[in-house]
N, CA and C of each residue as an Amber inpcrd file, in Angstrom:
protein
   465
 123.7000000 122.2270000  85.2620000 123.7790000 120.5230000  84.9260000
 125.3860000 120.5410000  85.1260000 125.7520000 119.3300000  85.7070000
 127.1180000 119.1400000  85.5580000 127.8100000 118.6910000  84.1110000
 128.8680000 118.7930000  84.5420000 129.6730000 118.4700000  83.0080000
 129.4260000 117.0300000  82.4810000 129.2620000 116.2800000  82.9200000
 128.9120000 114.8420000  82.9280000 127.7070000 114.7440000  82.7470000
 126.7500000 115.4300000  83.1400000 125.3580000 115.1480000  82.5060000
 125.0610000 115.8900000  81.0400000 126.1200000 117.1780000  81.0590000
 125.6790000 117.7820000  79.9000000 126.4680000 116.5770000  78.8030000
 127.5260000 116.3010000  78.9370000 127.9870000 115.1070000  78.0220000
 127.0210000 114.2930000  77.5670000 126.2690000 113.5390000  78.5490000
 125.5370000 112.6390000  78.4610000 124.3850000 112.6910000  77.8360000
 123.8140000 114.3130000  77.9940000 122.1600000 114.7830000  77.1590000
 122.8530000 114.7730000  76.0440000 124.1320000 115.5460000  75.3780000
 124.3320000 115.5290000  74.3350000 124.7260000 114.5820000  73.3030000
 125.0520000 113.5160000  74.2180000 125.5300000 112.0130000  73.6850000
 124.1230000 111.7030000  72.9960000 123.2950000 111.5010000  73.8760000
 121.9740000 110.8640000  73.8180000 121.2080000 111.2750000  72.9580000
 121.1100000 112.8870000  72.7430000 120.5440000 113.8320000  72.4610000
 121.0160000 113.7640000  70.8100000 122.0000000 113.7750000  70.2430000
 122.6640000 113.3310000  68.8030000 122.7580000 112.0590000  68.2590000
 122.5550000 111.2050000  69.3230000 122.6740000 109.6880000  68.8790000
 123.8750000 109.2280000  68.6840000 124.7570000 109.8910000  69.5120000
 126.2720000 109.1290000  69.4260000 125.8850000 108.0440000  70.7280000
 127.4270000 107.1380000  70.3640000 127.3350000 105.7040000  71.3700000
 127.4610000 106.2440000  72.6990000 126.8750000 105.9100000  73.6260000
 126.6180000 106.3000000  75.0230000 127.9910000 105.2850000  75.8280000
 128.5120000 106.4380000  76.4080000 129.8300000 105.9380000  77.2840000
 129.2530000 105.1550000  78.2140000 130.0420000 104.3740000  78.9270000
 129.7130000 103.6960000  80.5020000 129.4560000 104.6000000  81.4030000
 129.5960000 106.1170000  81.3550000 129.3150000 107.1530000  82.4360000
 127.9250000 107.2410000  82.0770000 127.4790000 107.5290000  80.5590000
 126.3300000 107.8560000  80.2420000 125.5590000 106.9580000  80.4790000
 125.8650000 105.5710000  80.4110000 124.7860000 104.6420000  80.9180000
 124.3230000 104.6630000  82.3030000 125.3020000 104.5100000  82.8900000
 125.0780000 104.9010000  84.6740000 124.1220000 106.1580000  85.0450000
 124.7540000 107.2250000  84.2640000 123.7280000 108.2490000  84.4470000
 122.3040000 108.0350000  83.9980000 122.3730000 107.4290000  82.7310000
 120.6140000 107.3160000  82.3570000 119.9050000 106.3830000  83.1380000
 120.6840000 105.1480000  83.9250000 120.0780000 104.1330000  84.7700000
 119.6090000 104.8620000  85.8410000 120.4020000 105.7350000  86.5280000
 119.8770000 106.7350000  87.5710000 119.0420000 107.4410000  87.4380000
 118.9700000 108.2800000  86.1560000 117.6800000 108.8450000  86.0700000
 116.2480000 107.7290000  86.0160000 116.4500000 107.1860000  85.3240000
 115.2980000 106.2110000  85.1150000 114.9600000 105.3550000  86.7890000
 115.9890000 104.9470000  87.4890000 115.5040000 104.6350000  88.7070000
 114.7960000 105.5540000  89.7250000 115.2160000 106.9880000  89.2880000
 114.9720000 107.8300000  90.2440000 113.6220000 108.2100000  89.6250000
 113.0740000 107.9520000  88.4140000 111.8470000 108.4640000  87.9380000
 110.7980000 107.1580000  88.6180000 111.2830000 105.9810000  88.5220000
 110.5010000 104.8420000  89.2470000 110.1520000 105.1630000  90.5150000
 111.1350000 105.3570000  91.2360000 110.9960000 105.6550000  92.7620000
 109.9110000 106.6840000  92.7150000 109.9350000 108.0070000  92.1520000
 109.0920000 108.8900000  92.5640000 107.7260000 108.3470000  91.8660000
 107.3410000 107.2820000  91.1190000 106.1130000 106.8380000  90.8490000
 105.5080000 105.9290000  91.6670000 106.7740000 105.3640000  92.4690000
 106.1310000 104.2960000  93.3660000 105.7380000 105.0470000  94.2630000
 106.6610000 106.0520000  94.9870000 106.0870000 107.2960000  95.9020000
 104.7230000 107.6780000  96.1030000 104.8380000 108.0320000  94.7530000
 103.1250000 108.7920000  94.3460000 101.8050000 107.6400000  94.4830000
 102.1240000 106.4000000  94.0080000 101.2040000 105.3820000  94.5290000
 101.0190000 104.8750000  95.7400000 101.9090000 104.9120000  96.4320000
 102.1420000 104.4150000  97.8300000 101.0980000 105.7840000  98.7600000
 101.5490000 106.9060000  98.1220000 101.2680000 107.9390000  99.1870000
  99.3120000 108.1080000  98.4010000  99.0880000 107.6660000  97.2900000
  97.6630000 107.5960000  97.2960000  97.0850000 106.4580000  97.7750000
  97.5980000 105.3600000  97.7750000  97.2300000 104.2070000  98.6660000
  96.9100000 104.6560000  99.9020000  97.7560000 105.0570000 100.6790000
  97.6180000 105.5740000 102.2790000  96.8060000 106.6210000 102.4800000
  96.3510000 107.6210000 101.4410000  95.3600000 108.2030000 101.6510000
  93.8260000 107.9600000 101.5360000  93.9770000 106.7030000 100.5060000
  92.4290000 106.5870000 100.4060000  92.1760000 105.4440000 101.5550000
  93.2040000 105.0110000 101.9430000  92.9290000 104.1890000 103.3120000
  92.5610000 104.6720000 104.5710000  93.1550000 106.0910000 104.5560000
  92.6870000 106.8450000 105.7730000  91.5210000 107.3610000 105.5820000
  91.1470000 107.9420000 104.2350000  89.8320000 108.1900000 103.9410000
  88.8110000 107.0340000 104.4650000  89.2030000 106.0920000 103.7190000
  87.8790000 104.8890000 103.9320000  88.0520000 104.9410000 105.5040000
  88.8740000 104.2390000 106.0500000  88.7370000 104.4780000 107.7190000
  88.0820000 105.5880000 108.0800000  88.1590000 106.9970000 108.0560000
  87.5210000 107.7750000 108.5570000  85.9140000 107.9740000 108.1460000
  85.8960000 107.6930000 106.8650000  84.6410000 107.4930000 106.5490000
  83.6600000 106.0660000 107.5010000  84.3730000 104.8950000 107.7150000
  83.8370000 104.1650000 108.4430000  83.4720000 104.5790000 109.6220000
  84.2910000 105.2730000 110.3320000  84.2220000 105.5830000 111.3760000
  83.1300000 106.4820000 111.8730000  82.7600000 107.7030000 110.6340000
  82.0800000 108.4760000 110.9150000  80.3900000 108.0770000 110.7110000
  80.3560000 106.6450000 109.7970000  79.0020000 106.3830000 109.2940000
  78.9150000 105.3030000 110.4900000  78.8410000 104.9700000 111.6310000
  79.0230000 104.0500000 112.7370000  77.5200000 104.0560000 112.8850000
  76.7850000 105.0940000 112.9170000  75.2370000 105.0930000 113.1240000
  74.5690000 104.3610000 112.2670000  73.8810000 103.0780000 112.0620000
  73.0150000 102.2520000 111.5620000  71.7260000 102.5150000 111.9190000
  70.9120000 102.4850000 110.7560000  69.4050000 102.6580000 111.0600000
  68.6730000 101.1970000 111.0460000  67.7250000 101.0560000 111.6390000
  66.9100000  99.6910000 111.7460000  67.0850000  98.9820000 110.4770000
  66.9060000 100.0700000 109.1320000  66.6440000  99.7060000 107.9980000
  68.0580000  98.8900000 107.5330000  69.1110000  99.3310000 107.7410000
  70.5000000  99.2900000 107.3860000  70.3720000  97.8250000 107.9070000
  70.3260000  97.6320000 109.2180000  70.3060000  96.0240000 110.0360000
  69.3300000  94.7830000 109.1880000  68.3510000  95.9080000 108.9620000
  67.2740000  94.6350000 108.1890000  68.0420000  94.2320000 106.9440000
  68.6700000  95.2560000 106.0510000  69.3710000  94.8590000 105.0200000
  70.1550000  93.9940000 105.2650000  71.1280000  94.3570000 105.9390000
  72.4760000  93.1560000 106.3110000  71.8030000  91.8710000 106.4670000
  70.7990000  91.7010000 107.3830000  70.2130000  90.4170000 107.6980000
  70.0030000  89.7380000 106.3050000  68.8000000  90.4030000 105.3360000
  68.7750000  89.9970000 104.0630000  70.0010000  89.3350000 103.6250000
  71.1110000  90.0330000 103.2640000  72.0240000  90.1090000 102.7600000
  73.1940000  88.7350000 103.6390000  72.7830000  88.6950000 104.9610000
  73.4870000  87.3220000 105.4040000  72.5600000  86.0590000 104.8900000
  71.3990000  86.0600000 105.0090000  70.6870000  84.8040000 104.5400000
  70.9750000  84.5310000 103.1790000  70.9450000  85.7420000 102.0600000
  71.3430000  85.4500000 100.9450000  72.3300000  85.1750000 100.4440000
  73.5550000  85.3170000 101.1690000  75.2450000  85.0970000 100.7520000
  75.4130000  83.8110000 102.1340000  74.8350000  83.4650000 102.4960000
  75.0500000  82.5000000 103.4980000  76.1020000  82.4110000 104.1640000
  75.8000000  83.9130000 104.6360000  76.8770000  84.1890000 106.1390000
  76.3630000  84.0970000 107.3270000  76.7160000  82.7530000 108.1530000
  75.8650000  82.9360000 109.3490000  76.9180000  83.4680000 110.5120000
  78.2280000  84.0010000 109.8060000  79.0460000  84.7910000 111.3150000
  78.1110000  86.1820000 111.3280000  78.0100000  86.7870000 109.8710000
  77.5000000  87.9650000 109.7250000  75.9400000  87.9810000 110.5650000
  75.2620000  87.0920000 110.3790000  74.0600000  86.9860000 110.8130000
  74.1350000  86.8450000 112.6280000  75.3870000  86.4760000 113.0050000
  75.3730000  86.3070000 114.5020000  75.8430000  87.5620000 114.9700000
  76.2950000  88.2650000 114.0890000  77.1110000  89.6140000 114.5860000
  75.9120000  90.7440000 114.5410000  74.6430000  90.2490000 114.0330000
  73.5960000  91.3980000 113.9460000  73.0480000  91.1910000 115.3910000
  73.0620000  90.3910000 116.2270000  72.2690000  90.0760000 117.3370000
  72.7420000  91.1230000 118.4180000  72.3840000  91.4700000 119.3100000
  72.8400000  92.1970000 120.4660000  73.4710000  91.1080000 121.3480000
  74.6130000  91.9030000 122.2060000  75.4620000  91.1120000 123.3090000
  74.4890000  89.5050000 123.7900000  73.5200000  90.6910000 124.6170000
  72.3350000  89.4600000 125.5200000  71.3250000  88.7300000 124.7860000
  71.3510000  88.7350000 123.3650000  70.2960000  87.8820000 122.4860000
  70.9960000  87.2300000 121.6350000  72.5720000  87.1000000 121.5020000
  73.2660000  86.4790000 120.6320000  72.7290000  84.4660000 121.0090000
  72.4590000  84.1600000 122.0450000  72.4670000  82.7630000 122.0290000
  70.5390000  82.4970000 121.2750000  70.1410000  83.4140000 120.7340000
  69.1410000  83.1790000 119.8580000  69.4050000  82.9030000 118.1670000
  70.5720000  83.3480000 118.0550000  70.9860000  83.7200000 116.8720000
  71.6960000  81.8640000 116.5750000  70.9920000  81.2370000 116.6450000
  71.3990000  79.2940000 116.5500000  71.6180000  79.3070000 114.7980000
  71.9560000  78.4540000 114.3440000  72.3210000  77.7220000 113.0540000
  71.1040000  77.1470000 112.6850000  70.2160000  76.5440000 113.6930000
  68.8860000  76.2060000 113.2200000  67.9900000  77.6900000 112.9220000
  67.8610000  78.3330000 113.6180000  67.2230000  79.5060000 113.0200000
  67.6630000  80.1170000 111.7160000  68.8760000  80.0540000 111.4920000
  69.5230000  80.5740000 110.4540000  68.9040000  79.7730000 109.1340000
  69.3190000  78.5520000 109.4010000  68.7990000  77.6940000 108.1190000
  67.5540000  77.7670000 107.6760000  66.6450000  78.0630000 109.0560000
  65.0470000  78.1920000 108.8080000  65.1260000  79.5900000 107.9990000
  65.6820000  80.5260000 108.2580000  65.1300000  81.7440000 107.4280000
  65.8260000  81.7820000 106.1100000  66.8450000  80.9680000 105.9980000
  67.2450000  80.8890000 104.5100000  66.1740000  80.2260000 103.7400000
  65.7180000  79.0770000 104.3360000  64.8660000  78.8260000 103.5490000
  63.5650000  79.2860000 102.9660000  62.8940000  80.4150000 103.6440000
  61.9430000  81.0350000 103.5600000  62.3120000  82.3100000 102.7660000
  63.8210000  82.7460000 102.3850000  64.3210000  83.8690000 101.8800000
  64.3240000  83.8190000 100.1940000  63.7670000  85.1900000  99.9660000
  63.6150000  85.1400000  98.4350000  64.2080000  85.9970000  97.8730000
  64.5270000  86.4340000  96.5770000  65.4320000  87.2790000  96.1560000
  64.9670000  88.5360000  96.3080000  63.3620000  88.8320000  96.1680000
  63.0620000  89.9330000  96.8940000  62.6120000  90.4120000  97.7680000
  62.7500000  91.5700000  98.2940000  62.6090000  91.9150000  99.5880000
  61.6980000  93.5110000  99.7100000  60.7970000  93.9330000 100.8380000
  60.5490000  95.1080000 101.1210000  60.5930000  95.6440000 102.4100000
  61.3120000  96.6480000 102.5500000  61.9620000  97.0340000 103.8720000
  60.9720000  97.8620000 104.6250000  60.3410000  97.9890000 105.5220000
  59.7490000  98.6260000 106.1560000  60.1290000  99.1830000 107.6170000
  60.3770000 100.4290000 108.2620000  60.4480000 100.8700000 109.3390000
  59.1770000 100.7450000 110.5270000  59.0820000  99.8060000 111.3360000
  58.1560000 100.3060000 112.4510000  58.7760000 100.0980000 113.9540000
  57.7520000 100.9910000 114.8080000  58.1860000 101.4700000 116.3340000
  57.0490000 100.9360000 117.0510000  57.1230000 100.1360000 118.1830000
  56.1590000  99.9510000 118.8790000  56.3560000 100.9850000 119.9710000
  55.5000000 101.2820000 120.3720000  55.2730000 102.3010000 121.5870000
  54.0780000 101.8100000 122.6730000  54.8830000 101.5140000 123.7650000
  54.2880000 100.9010000 124.8470000  53.5270000 102.1220000 126.0140000
  52.5190000 102.2700000 126.4290000  52.0300000 103.0700000 126.9910000
  51.7920000 102.3380000 128.3280000  51.9110000 103.3690000 129.4220000
  52.1020000 103.0970000 130.8400000  50.1590000 102.2670000 130.6910000
  49.4130000 102.4870000 130.4940000  47.9550000 102.0130000 130.2120000
  47.8690000 100.6810000 130.0770000  48.9990000 100.2620000 129.4620000
  48.9320000  98.7370000 128.9890000  48.7000000  98.4840000 127.5460000
  48.0320000 100.1220000 126.6380000  48.0100000 100.1980000 125.2630000
  49.1460000 100.0270000 124.2820000  49.2880000  99.8560000 123.0160000
  50.4800000  99.6830000 122.4710000  50.1600000 100.0440000 121.2570000
  51.0320000 101.2120000 120.5850000  50.9110000 101.4640000 119.2180000
  51.7530000 101.2000000 118.5470000  51.3280000 100.9250000 117.1310000
  52.3070000 100.3420000 116.3790000  52.6330000 101.5590000 114.8700000
  54.1200000 102.2000000 115.2920000  53.9830000 103.4700000 114.2380000
  54.9590000 102.9430000 112.8070000  54.2320000 103.1470000 111.8250000
  54.9460000 102.8100000 110.5390000  55.7220000 104.1700000 110.1590000
  56.9430000 104.2040000 109.9110000  57.5560000 105.1630000 109.4360000
  57.9330000 105.2640000 107.8810000  58.3020000 106.5490000 107.3830000
  58.9500000 106.5010000 106.1510000  60.3230000 106.0490000 106.2010000
  60.6190000 105.4720000 104.9400000  61.7230000 104.8330000 104.6180000
  63.0320000 105.8880000 104.2520000  62.5310000 107.1380000 104.4610000
  63.5400000 108.2040000 104.2910000  64.2350000 108.4870000 105.9050000
  65.2480000 109.5270000 105.6920000  66.1020000 109.8340000 106.9160000
  65.1920000 110.5630000 107.7840000  64.2920000 111.4280000 107.1870000
  63.5430000 112.2280000 107.8540000  62.6050000 111.3200000 109.0910000
  62.2620000 110.0580000 108.8440000  61.5900000 109.1190000 109.5880000
  60.2130000 109.6400000 110.0090000  59.5780000 110.4770000 109.0740000
  58.0960000 110.9380000 109.1730000  57.1840000 109.6820000 109.6460000
  55.8920000 110.0000000 109.8970000  55.1640000 108.8840000 110.1420000
  54.1360000 108.6730000 108.9740000  53.9390000 107.5250000 109.0570000
  52.8900000 107.0590000 107.7850000  51.6920000 106.7540000 107.8880000
  51.6620000 105.9630000 109.2160000  50.6000000 105.1980000 109.7470000
  50.5330000 104.6600000 111.3620000  49.3850000 104.6760000 112.0030000
  49.6120000 104.5480000 113.4470000  48.5670000 103.1930000 113.6780000
  48.8520000 102.0700000 114.4930000  47.6100000 100.9930000 114.5290000
  47.7950000 100.9600000 115.8880000  46.4920000 100.6490000 116.5060000
  46.5000000 100.5080000 118.1320000  46.4990000  99.0070000 117.8830000
  47.4330000  98.1870000 118.5440000  47.7340000  97.0400000 118.6400000
  46.4870000  96.2180000 119.5560000  45.3690000  95.2310000 118.5460000
  44.6950000  94.6030000 119.2550000  45.2260000  93.9080000 120.5420000
  44.4740000  93.5600000 121.6780000  44.7310000  92.7820000 122.8220000
  45.5620000  91.2020000 122.5950000  44.9390000  91.0230000 121.5250000
  45.3490000  89.2610000 121.0250000  46.8120000  89.2810000 120.7890000
  47.3540000  90.4950000 120.2590000  48.5870000  90.6270000 119.4050000
  49.5450000  91.1300000 120.3870000  49.2240000  91.8910000 121.3560000
  50.2970000  92.4350000 122.2020000  51.4880000  91.6400000 122.2340000
  51.4470000  90.2710000 122.8200000  52.3690000  89.6010000 123.2730000
  53.5310000  89.1310000 122.2140000  52.8310000  89.2400000 120.6750000
  53.8430000  89.6110000 119.6840000  55.4040000  90.5320000 119.9930000
  54.7310000  91.7660000 120.4100000  55.6140000  92.8420000 120.4940000
  56.1980000  93.0740000 121.9780000  55.9160000  92.0590000 122.7240000
  56.6100000  92.0740000 124.0460000  57.8070000  91.1210000 124.1600000
  58.7850000  91.3530000 125.2290000  59.7460000  90.6310000 124.9760000
  59.7060000  89.5570000 126.5610000
């Protein structure tokens, strides 16, 4: 310790009146402690930002269920922009305000999300495959689509 620091330490420790130099020393010490706290906070915020950004980049794979849940949320929370963003570039034209309002009108508080995929065979037959809701995507059921309903699954 420097001589001034020792004098200020003993002055502060034993209750003597602080001199002007000791007040300056105490102020500098306090300021340095506050700056250290601020540096720690800024570092923690930057680290959390980086971790969040990395996690967001790593989880760009959205499942069909994730997209369906986003659609439900857009309808529930009246978020037309989110609704539009869920459509592929070539299909954004069908994401009209009228469709959004129509879907909002039939929206309810509860929903059941199921994953299906359609397999179109080269012989014209179509299969509707119901998949499990978990990550492994196992098959729950397969239905041959009747001729009169095939147009529902064609683009």
